[in-house]
Coordinates of C-alpha atoms and ligand atoms in Angstrom, one line a residue:
X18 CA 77.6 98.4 66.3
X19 CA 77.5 100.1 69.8
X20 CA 77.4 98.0 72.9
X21 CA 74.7 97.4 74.6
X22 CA 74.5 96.3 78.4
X23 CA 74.1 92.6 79.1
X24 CA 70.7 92.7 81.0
X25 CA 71.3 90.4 84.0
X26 CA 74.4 91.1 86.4
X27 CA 74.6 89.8 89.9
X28 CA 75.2 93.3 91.3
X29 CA 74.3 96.7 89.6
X30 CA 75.9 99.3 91.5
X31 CA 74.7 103.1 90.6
X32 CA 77.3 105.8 91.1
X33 CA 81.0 105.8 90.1
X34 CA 82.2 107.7 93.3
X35 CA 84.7 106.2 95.7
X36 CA 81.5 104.2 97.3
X37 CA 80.6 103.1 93.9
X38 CA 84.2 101.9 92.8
X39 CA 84.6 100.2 96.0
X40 CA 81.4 98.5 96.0
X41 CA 82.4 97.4 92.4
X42 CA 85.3 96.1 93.3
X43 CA 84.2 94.2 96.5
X44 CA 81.6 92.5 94.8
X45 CA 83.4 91.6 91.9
X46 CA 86.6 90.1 94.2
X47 CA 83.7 88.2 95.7
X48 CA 83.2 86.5 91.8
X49 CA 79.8 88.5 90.7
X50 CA 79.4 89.7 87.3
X51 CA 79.2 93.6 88.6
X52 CA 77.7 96.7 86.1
X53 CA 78.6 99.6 87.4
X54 CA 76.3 103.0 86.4
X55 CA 78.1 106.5 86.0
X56 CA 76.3 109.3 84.8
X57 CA 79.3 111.6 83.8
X58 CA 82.0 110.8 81.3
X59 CA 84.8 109.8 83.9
X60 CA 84.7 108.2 87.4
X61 CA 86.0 109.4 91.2
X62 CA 83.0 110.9 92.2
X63 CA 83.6 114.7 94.1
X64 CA 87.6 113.5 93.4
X65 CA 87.3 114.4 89.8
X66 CA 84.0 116.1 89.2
X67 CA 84.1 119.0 92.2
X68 CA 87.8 119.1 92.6
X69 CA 87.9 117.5 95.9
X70 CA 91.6 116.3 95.8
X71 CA 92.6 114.5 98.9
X72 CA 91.5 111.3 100.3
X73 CA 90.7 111.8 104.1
X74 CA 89.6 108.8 105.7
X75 CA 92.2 106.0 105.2
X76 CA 94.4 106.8 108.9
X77 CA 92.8 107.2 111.9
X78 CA 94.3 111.3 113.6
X79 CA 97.4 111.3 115.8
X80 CA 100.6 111.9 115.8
X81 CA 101.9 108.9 113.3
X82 CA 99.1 107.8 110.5
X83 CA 97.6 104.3 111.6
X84 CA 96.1 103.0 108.4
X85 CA 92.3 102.0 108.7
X86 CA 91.0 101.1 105.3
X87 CA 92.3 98.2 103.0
X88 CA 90.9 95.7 100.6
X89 CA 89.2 97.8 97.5
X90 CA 90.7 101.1 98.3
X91 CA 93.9 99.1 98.4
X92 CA 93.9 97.7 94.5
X93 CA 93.1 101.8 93.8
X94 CA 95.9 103.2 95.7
X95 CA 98.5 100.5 94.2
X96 CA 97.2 101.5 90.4
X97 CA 97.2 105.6 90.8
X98 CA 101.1 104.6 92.7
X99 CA 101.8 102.7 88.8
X100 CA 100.7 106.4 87.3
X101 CA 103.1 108.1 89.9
X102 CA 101.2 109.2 92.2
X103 CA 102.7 109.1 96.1
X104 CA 100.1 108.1 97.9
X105 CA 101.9 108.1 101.3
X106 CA 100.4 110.2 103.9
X107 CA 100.6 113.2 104.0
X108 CA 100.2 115.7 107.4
X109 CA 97.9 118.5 106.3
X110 CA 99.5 121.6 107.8
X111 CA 96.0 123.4 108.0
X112 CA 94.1 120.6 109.8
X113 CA 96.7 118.1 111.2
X114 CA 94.7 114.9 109.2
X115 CA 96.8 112.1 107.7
X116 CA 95.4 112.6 104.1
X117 CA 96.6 111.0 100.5
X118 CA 96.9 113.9 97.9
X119 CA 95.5 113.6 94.4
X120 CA 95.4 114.6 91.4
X121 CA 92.9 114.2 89.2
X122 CA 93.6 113.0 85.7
X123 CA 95.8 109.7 87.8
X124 CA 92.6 109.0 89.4
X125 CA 90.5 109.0 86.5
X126 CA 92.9 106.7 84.7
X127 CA 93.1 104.4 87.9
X128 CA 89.8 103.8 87.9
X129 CA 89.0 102.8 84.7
X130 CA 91.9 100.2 84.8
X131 CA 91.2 99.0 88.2
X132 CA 87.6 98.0 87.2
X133 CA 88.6 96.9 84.1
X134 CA 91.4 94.4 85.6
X135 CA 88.8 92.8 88.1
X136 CA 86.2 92.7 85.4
X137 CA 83.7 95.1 85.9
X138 CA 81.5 96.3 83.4
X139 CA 81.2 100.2 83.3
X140 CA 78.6 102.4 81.4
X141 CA 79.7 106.4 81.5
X142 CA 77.3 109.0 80.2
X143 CA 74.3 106.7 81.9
X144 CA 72.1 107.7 84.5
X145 CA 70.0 105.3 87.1
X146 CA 66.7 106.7 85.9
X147 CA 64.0 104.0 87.3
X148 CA 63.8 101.1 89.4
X149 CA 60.9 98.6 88.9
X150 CA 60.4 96.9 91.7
X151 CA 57.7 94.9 93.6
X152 CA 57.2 95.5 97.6
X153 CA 60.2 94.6 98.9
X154 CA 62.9 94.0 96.2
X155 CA 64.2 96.1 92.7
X156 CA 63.8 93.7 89.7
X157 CA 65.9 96.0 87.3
X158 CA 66.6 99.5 87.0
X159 CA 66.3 101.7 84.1
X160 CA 69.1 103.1 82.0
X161 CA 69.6 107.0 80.6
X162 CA 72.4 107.1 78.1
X163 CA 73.1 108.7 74.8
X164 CA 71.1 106.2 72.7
X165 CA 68.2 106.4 75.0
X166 CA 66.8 104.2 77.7
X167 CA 67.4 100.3 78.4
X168 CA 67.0 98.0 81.2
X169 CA 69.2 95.9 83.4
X170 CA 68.2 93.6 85.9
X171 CA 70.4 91.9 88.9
X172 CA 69.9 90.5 92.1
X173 CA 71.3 92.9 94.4
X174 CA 71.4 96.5 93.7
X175 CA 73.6 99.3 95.7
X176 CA 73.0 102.6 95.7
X177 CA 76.2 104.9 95.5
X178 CA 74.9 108.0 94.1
X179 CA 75.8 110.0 97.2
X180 CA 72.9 111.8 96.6
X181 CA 70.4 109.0 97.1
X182 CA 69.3 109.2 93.5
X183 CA 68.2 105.3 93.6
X184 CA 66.6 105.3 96.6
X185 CA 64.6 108.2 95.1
X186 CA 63.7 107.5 92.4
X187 CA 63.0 104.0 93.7
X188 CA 60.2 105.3 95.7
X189 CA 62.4 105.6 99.1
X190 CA 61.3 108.1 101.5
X191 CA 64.4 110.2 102.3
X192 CA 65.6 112.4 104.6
X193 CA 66.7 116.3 103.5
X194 CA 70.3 117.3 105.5
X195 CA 69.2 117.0 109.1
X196 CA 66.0 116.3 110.9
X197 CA 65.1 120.1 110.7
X198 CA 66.2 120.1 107.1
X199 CA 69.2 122.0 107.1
X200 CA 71.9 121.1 104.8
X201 CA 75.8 120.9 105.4
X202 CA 77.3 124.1 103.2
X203 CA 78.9 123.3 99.4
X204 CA 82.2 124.7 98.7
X205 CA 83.9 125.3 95.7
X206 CA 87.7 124.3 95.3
X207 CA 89.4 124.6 92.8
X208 CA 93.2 124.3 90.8
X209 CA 95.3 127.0 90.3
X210 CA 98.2 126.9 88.2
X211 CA 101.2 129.7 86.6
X212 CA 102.5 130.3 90.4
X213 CA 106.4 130.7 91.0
X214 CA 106.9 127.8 92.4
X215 CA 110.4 128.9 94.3
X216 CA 108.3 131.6 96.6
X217 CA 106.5 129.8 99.1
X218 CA 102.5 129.9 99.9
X219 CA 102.2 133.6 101.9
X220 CA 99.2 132.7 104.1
X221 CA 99.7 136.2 105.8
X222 CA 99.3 138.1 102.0
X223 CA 96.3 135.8 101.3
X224 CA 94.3 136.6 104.6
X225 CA 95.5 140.4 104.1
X226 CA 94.0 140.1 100.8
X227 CA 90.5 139.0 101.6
X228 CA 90.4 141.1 104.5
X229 CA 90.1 143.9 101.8
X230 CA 88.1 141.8 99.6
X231 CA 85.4 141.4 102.0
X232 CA 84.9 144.7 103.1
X233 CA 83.1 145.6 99.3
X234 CA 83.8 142.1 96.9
X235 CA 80.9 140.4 95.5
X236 CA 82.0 137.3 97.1
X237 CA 83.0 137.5 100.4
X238 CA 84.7 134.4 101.4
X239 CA 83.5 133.2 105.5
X240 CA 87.1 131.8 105.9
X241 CA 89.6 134.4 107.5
X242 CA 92.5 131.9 107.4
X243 CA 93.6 132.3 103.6
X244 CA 91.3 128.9 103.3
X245 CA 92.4 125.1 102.8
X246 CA 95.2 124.7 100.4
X247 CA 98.2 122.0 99.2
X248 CA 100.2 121.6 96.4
X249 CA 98.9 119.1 94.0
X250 CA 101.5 116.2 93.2
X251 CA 102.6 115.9 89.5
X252 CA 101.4 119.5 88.6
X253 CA 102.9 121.5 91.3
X254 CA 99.2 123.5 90.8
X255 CA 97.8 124.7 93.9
X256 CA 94.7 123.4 95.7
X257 CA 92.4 125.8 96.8
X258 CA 89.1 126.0 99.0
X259 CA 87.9 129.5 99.9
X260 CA 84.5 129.3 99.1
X261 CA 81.6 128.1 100.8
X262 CA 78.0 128.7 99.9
X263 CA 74.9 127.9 102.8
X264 CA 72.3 126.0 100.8
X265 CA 68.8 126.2 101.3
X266 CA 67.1 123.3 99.9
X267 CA 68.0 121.1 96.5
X268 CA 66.3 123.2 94.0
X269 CA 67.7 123.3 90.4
X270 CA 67.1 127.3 91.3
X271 CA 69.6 127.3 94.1
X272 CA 72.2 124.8 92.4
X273 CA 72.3 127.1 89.3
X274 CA 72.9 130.5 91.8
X275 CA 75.4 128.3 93.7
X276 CA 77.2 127.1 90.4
X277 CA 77.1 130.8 89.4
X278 CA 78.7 132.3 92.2
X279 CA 81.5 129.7 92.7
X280 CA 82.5 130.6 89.0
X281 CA 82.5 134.5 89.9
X282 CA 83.9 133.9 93.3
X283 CA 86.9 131.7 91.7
X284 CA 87.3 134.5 88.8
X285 CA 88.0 137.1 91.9
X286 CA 90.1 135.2 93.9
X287 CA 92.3 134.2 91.3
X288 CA 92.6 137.8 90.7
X289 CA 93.1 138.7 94.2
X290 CA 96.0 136.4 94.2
X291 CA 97.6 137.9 91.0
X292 CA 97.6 141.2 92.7
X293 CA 98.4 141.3 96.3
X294 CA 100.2 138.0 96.6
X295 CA 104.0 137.2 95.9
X296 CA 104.7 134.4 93.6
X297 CA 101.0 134.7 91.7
X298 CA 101.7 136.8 89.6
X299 CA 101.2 135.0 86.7
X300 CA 98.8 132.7 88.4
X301 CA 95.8 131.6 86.2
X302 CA 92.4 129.8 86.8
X303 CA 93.2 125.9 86.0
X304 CA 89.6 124.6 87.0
X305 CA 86.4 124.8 88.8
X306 CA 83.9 122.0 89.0
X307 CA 82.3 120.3 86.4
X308 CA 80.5 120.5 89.2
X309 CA 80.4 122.6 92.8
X310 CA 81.1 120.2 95.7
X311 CA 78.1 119.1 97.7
X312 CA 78.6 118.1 100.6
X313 CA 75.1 117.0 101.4
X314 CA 71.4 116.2 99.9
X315 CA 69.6 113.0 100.2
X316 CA 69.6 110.7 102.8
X317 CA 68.0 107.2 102.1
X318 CA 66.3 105.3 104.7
X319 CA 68.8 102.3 106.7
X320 CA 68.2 99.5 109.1
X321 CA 70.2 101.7 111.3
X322 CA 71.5 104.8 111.5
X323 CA 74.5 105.5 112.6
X324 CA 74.9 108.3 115.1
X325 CA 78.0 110.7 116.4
X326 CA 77.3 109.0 119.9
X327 CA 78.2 106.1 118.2
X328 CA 81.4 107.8 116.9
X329 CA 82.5 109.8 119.8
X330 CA 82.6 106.8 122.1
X331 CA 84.6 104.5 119.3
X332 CA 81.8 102.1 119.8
X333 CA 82.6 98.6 118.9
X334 CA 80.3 96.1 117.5
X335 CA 80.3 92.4 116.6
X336 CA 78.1 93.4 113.2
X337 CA 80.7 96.3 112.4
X338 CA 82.0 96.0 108.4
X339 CA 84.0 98.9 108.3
X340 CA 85.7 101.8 110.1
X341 CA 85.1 105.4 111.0
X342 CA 88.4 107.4 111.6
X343 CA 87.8 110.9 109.9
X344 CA 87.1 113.3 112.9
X345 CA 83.3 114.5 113.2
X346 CA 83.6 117.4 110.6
X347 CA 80.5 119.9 110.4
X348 CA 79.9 122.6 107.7
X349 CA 76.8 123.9 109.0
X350 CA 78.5 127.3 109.4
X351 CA 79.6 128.1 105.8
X352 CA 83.2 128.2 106.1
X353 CA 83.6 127.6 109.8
X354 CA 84.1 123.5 110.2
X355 CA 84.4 122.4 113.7
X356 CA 86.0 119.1 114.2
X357 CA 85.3 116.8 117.0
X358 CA 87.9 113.5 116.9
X359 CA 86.6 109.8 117.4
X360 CA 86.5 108.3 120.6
X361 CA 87.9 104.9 121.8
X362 CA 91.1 103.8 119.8
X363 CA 90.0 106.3 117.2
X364 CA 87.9 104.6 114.7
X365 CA 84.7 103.3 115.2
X366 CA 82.6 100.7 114.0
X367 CA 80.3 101.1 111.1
X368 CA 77.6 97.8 111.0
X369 CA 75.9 95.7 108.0
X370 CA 72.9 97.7 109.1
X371 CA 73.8 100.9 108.2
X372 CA 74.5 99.6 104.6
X373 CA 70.8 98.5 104.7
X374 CA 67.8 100.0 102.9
X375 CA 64.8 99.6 105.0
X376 CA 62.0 99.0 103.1
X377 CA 63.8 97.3 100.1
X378 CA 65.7 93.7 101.0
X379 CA 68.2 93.5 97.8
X380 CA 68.9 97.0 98.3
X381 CA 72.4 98.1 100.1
X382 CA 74.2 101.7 100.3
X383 CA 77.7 102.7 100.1
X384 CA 79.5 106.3 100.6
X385 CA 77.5 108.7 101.9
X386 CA 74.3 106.9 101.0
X387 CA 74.9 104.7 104.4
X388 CA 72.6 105.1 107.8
X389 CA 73.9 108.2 110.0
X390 CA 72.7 111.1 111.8
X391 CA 73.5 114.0 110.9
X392 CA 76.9 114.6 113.2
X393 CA 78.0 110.5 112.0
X394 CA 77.6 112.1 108.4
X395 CA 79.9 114.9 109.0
X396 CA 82.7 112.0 109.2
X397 CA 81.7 109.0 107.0
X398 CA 81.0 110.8 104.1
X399 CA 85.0 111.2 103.1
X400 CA 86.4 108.9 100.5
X401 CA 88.4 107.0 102.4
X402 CA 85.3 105.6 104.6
X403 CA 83.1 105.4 101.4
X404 CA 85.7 102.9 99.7
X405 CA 85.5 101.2 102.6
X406 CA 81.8 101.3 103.0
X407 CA 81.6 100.4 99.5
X408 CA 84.1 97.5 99.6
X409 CA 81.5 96.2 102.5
X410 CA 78.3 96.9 100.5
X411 CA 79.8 95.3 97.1
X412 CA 80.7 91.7 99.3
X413 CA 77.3 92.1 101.2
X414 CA 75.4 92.9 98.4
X415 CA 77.0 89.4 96.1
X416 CA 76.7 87.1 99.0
X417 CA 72.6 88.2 99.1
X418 CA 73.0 87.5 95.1
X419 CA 74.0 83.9 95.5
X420 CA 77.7 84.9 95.2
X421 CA 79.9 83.1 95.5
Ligands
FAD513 C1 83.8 120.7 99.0 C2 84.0 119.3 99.5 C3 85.2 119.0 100.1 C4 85.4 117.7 100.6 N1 86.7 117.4 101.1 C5 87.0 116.1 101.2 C6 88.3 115.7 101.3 O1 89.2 116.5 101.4 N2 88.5 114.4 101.4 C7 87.6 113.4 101.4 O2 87.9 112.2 101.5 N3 86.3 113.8 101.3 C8 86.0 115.1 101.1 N4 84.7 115.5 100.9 C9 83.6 114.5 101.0 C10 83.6 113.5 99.8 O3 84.1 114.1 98.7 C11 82.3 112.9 99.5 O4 81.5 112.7 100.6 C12 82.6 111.5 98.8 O5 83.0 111.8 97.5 C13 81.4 110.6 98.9 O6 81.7 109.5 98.0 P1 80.5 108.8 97.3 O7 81.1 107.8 96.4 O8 79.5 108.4 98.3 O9 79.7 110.0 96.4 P2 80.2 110.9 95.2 O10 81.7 111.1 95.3 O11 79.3 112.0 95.3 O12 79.9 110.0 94.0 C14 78.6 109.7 93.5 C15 78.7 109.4 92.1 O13 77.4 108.9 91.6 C16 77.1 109.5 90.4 N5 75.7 109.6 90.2 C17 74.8 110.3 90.9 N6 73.5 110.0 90.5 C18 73.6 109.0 89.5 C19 72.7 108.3 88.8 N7 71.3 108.5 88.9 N8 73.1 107.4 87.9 C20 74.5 107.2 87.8 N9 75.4 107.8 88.5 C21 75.0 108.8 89.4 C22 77.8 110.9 90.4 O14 78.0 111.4 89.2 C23 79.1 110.6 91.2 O15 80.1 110.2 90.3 C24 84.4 116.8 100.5 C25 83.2 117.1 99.9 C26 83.0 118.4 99.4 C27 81.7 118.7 98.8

């Protein structure tokens, strides 16, 4: 007999991301029964389905890392440190950010035992679908699985979906990239393994090898700097992001040519490597995706919206629940981030408000659903800021609840 969901829960959170694990997990160390809604087969979010292997976010920049984010993210780092994974910080050589490296199959594990310790209830392979709602509050949503729709009902809801698919499809009006509509670039990274480890990383041979590439490949990459790349921990596999892709709107049309051309482009590269770098030789395509990494869609309306004014200055507030510390990081040139550091001490407040929908009372966002202009985007969408946001809307979103 298959299990079915319970139908009423204190908190239904949609989205299994680093938002949606944290806001799990902070409502259910609050003491609410907690669903949590994932619609692929694993959770992590862009950490496991778009290859997006470092958590950026947790230390605020400078010269030693100054840890920022606790509580949720906390119980996640201490259970992928049980599978062996080092999650000290770790200076990226390209960027100079205090990030955590990851690798993918610890995370996936992680998660499902950290939810599973703290009692939350997890359905994979199911989708947020519907909401039904009346003017002001969502009285249950509807559930997609395998064996076909059911309902759940709860008191507070929070949308983690990173693309705003609750909000959507619970009638929200939502804002496309920025105000004129254009949309942060997706990039495609990807894993690749069968590299002689004893020869070290030629960033010289790589950029002399896309300096070629570009001049007739199919897939010119924008980045002239041999791209972003570590060496993942555990598989000694290398990390790569080379390409970036502008995108137009969020058609299925441009997805599917975007999905297309990340699998060619990684097909090349790989290649490229192979032939004109030392150590590659036998290098070999470990993975792309499931899915290309989108770095932007959706954004639900909030009581407030954060903006990069409100980051540049470091701006403190009384009704702050979290922090921002990941510099101001824009992809609107495909390939070409520019990075503008926060101001103050270095982190910035982030308030209740911006984890609440407007329009809907028992609704809350976390991860890169929350409030924020479209510079204030460019830094709280990392991980490390969306557990944290999550952690937030999770406790926010029991309390409303009843809990405890
Ligand atoms: C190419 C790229 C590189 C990046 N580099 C970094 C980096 O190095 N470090 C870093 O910290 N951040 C990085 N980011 C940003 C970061 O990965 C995301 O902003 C972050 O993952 C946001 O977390 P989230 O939980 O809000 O959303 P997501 O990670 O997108 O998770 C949302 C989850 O919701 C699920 N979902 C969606 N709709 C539904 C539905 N209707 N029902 C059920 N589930 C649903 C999705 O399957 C997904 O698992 C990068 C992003 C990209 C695209």
């Amino acid at each position: 007999m298959s299990r079915k969901p319970e139908s009423t829960y204190d908190v239904i959170v949609a989205g299994g991301g680093a938002g949606g694990v944290g806001a799990a997990l902070g409502a259910a160390l609050n003491g609410a029964k907690v669903l949590l809604v994932e619609k692929y087969g694993f959770l992590g979010g862009a950490a496991t389905n778009s290859q997006v292997l470092a958590y950026c976010g947790f230390f605020q920049q400078g010269p030693e890392p100054v840890k920022v984010v606790s509580g949720a993210a906390d119980l996640v780092l201490r259970e992928l440190g049980k599978l062996g994974l080092n999650c000290e910080p770790f200076r990226s050589p390209t960027t100079s950010n205090w990030i955590i490296l990851l690798e993918p199959e610890a995370v996936k594990l992680a998660l499902d035992r950290v939810l599973a310790a703290h009692g939350v209830e997890v359905l994979l392979h199911t989708r947020v679908a519907a909401t039904t709602r009346t003017a002001n509050r969502i009285q249950s949503v509807t559930l997609a699985g395998m064996d076909g729709r059911s309902r759940a009902s709860a008191e507070a809801f929070v949308d983690a979906t990173g693309d705003a698919n609750m909000s959507m499809v619970a009638g929200l009006e939502c804002r496309v990239g920025d105000p004129r509509g254009n949309l942060q670039a997706i990039s495609a990274p990807i894993r690749v393994g069968g590299r002689d480890r004893s020869v070290p990383i030629d960033r010289e041979a790589i950029k002399a090898a896309f300096r070629e590439y570009n001049k007739t490949g199919a897939y010119p990459s924008a980045r002239d700097d041999g791209g972003i790349y570590t060496v993942i921990p555990k598989t000694g596999e290398m990390w790569w992001m080379m390409f970036d892709h502008p995108m137009p709107d969020l058609s299925s049309d441009s997805f599917s040519r975007a999905e297309r051309a990340g699998r060619e482009a990684a097909n090349d590269y790989v290649e490229l490597l192979r032939r004109h770098v030392s150590g590659f030789e036998n290098a070999y395509l470990v993975q792309t995706g499931p899915q290309i990494g989108i770095r932007e869609s959706r954004h639900p309306p909030a009581r407030y919206q954060l903006t990069g004014e409100d980051l540049l200055s470091g701006r403190r507030r009384q009704d702050g629940v979290a922090l921002a510390a990941w510099p101001l990081e824009d992809h609107s040139i495909a390939g070409k981030p520019v990075y503008r550091s926060i101001g103050g001490d270095g982190t910035a407040d982030i308030p209740r408000d911006a984890l609440r929908a407007r329009g809907i009372d028992n609704l809350w966002y976390a991860g890169r659903c929350i409030g924020a202009d479209a510079q204030a985007y460019a830094s709280i969408r990392v991980m490390g800021t969306a557990f944290a946001t999550g952690d937030a809307a999770g406790r926010e979103a029991s309390r409303a609840a009843g809990v405890p």
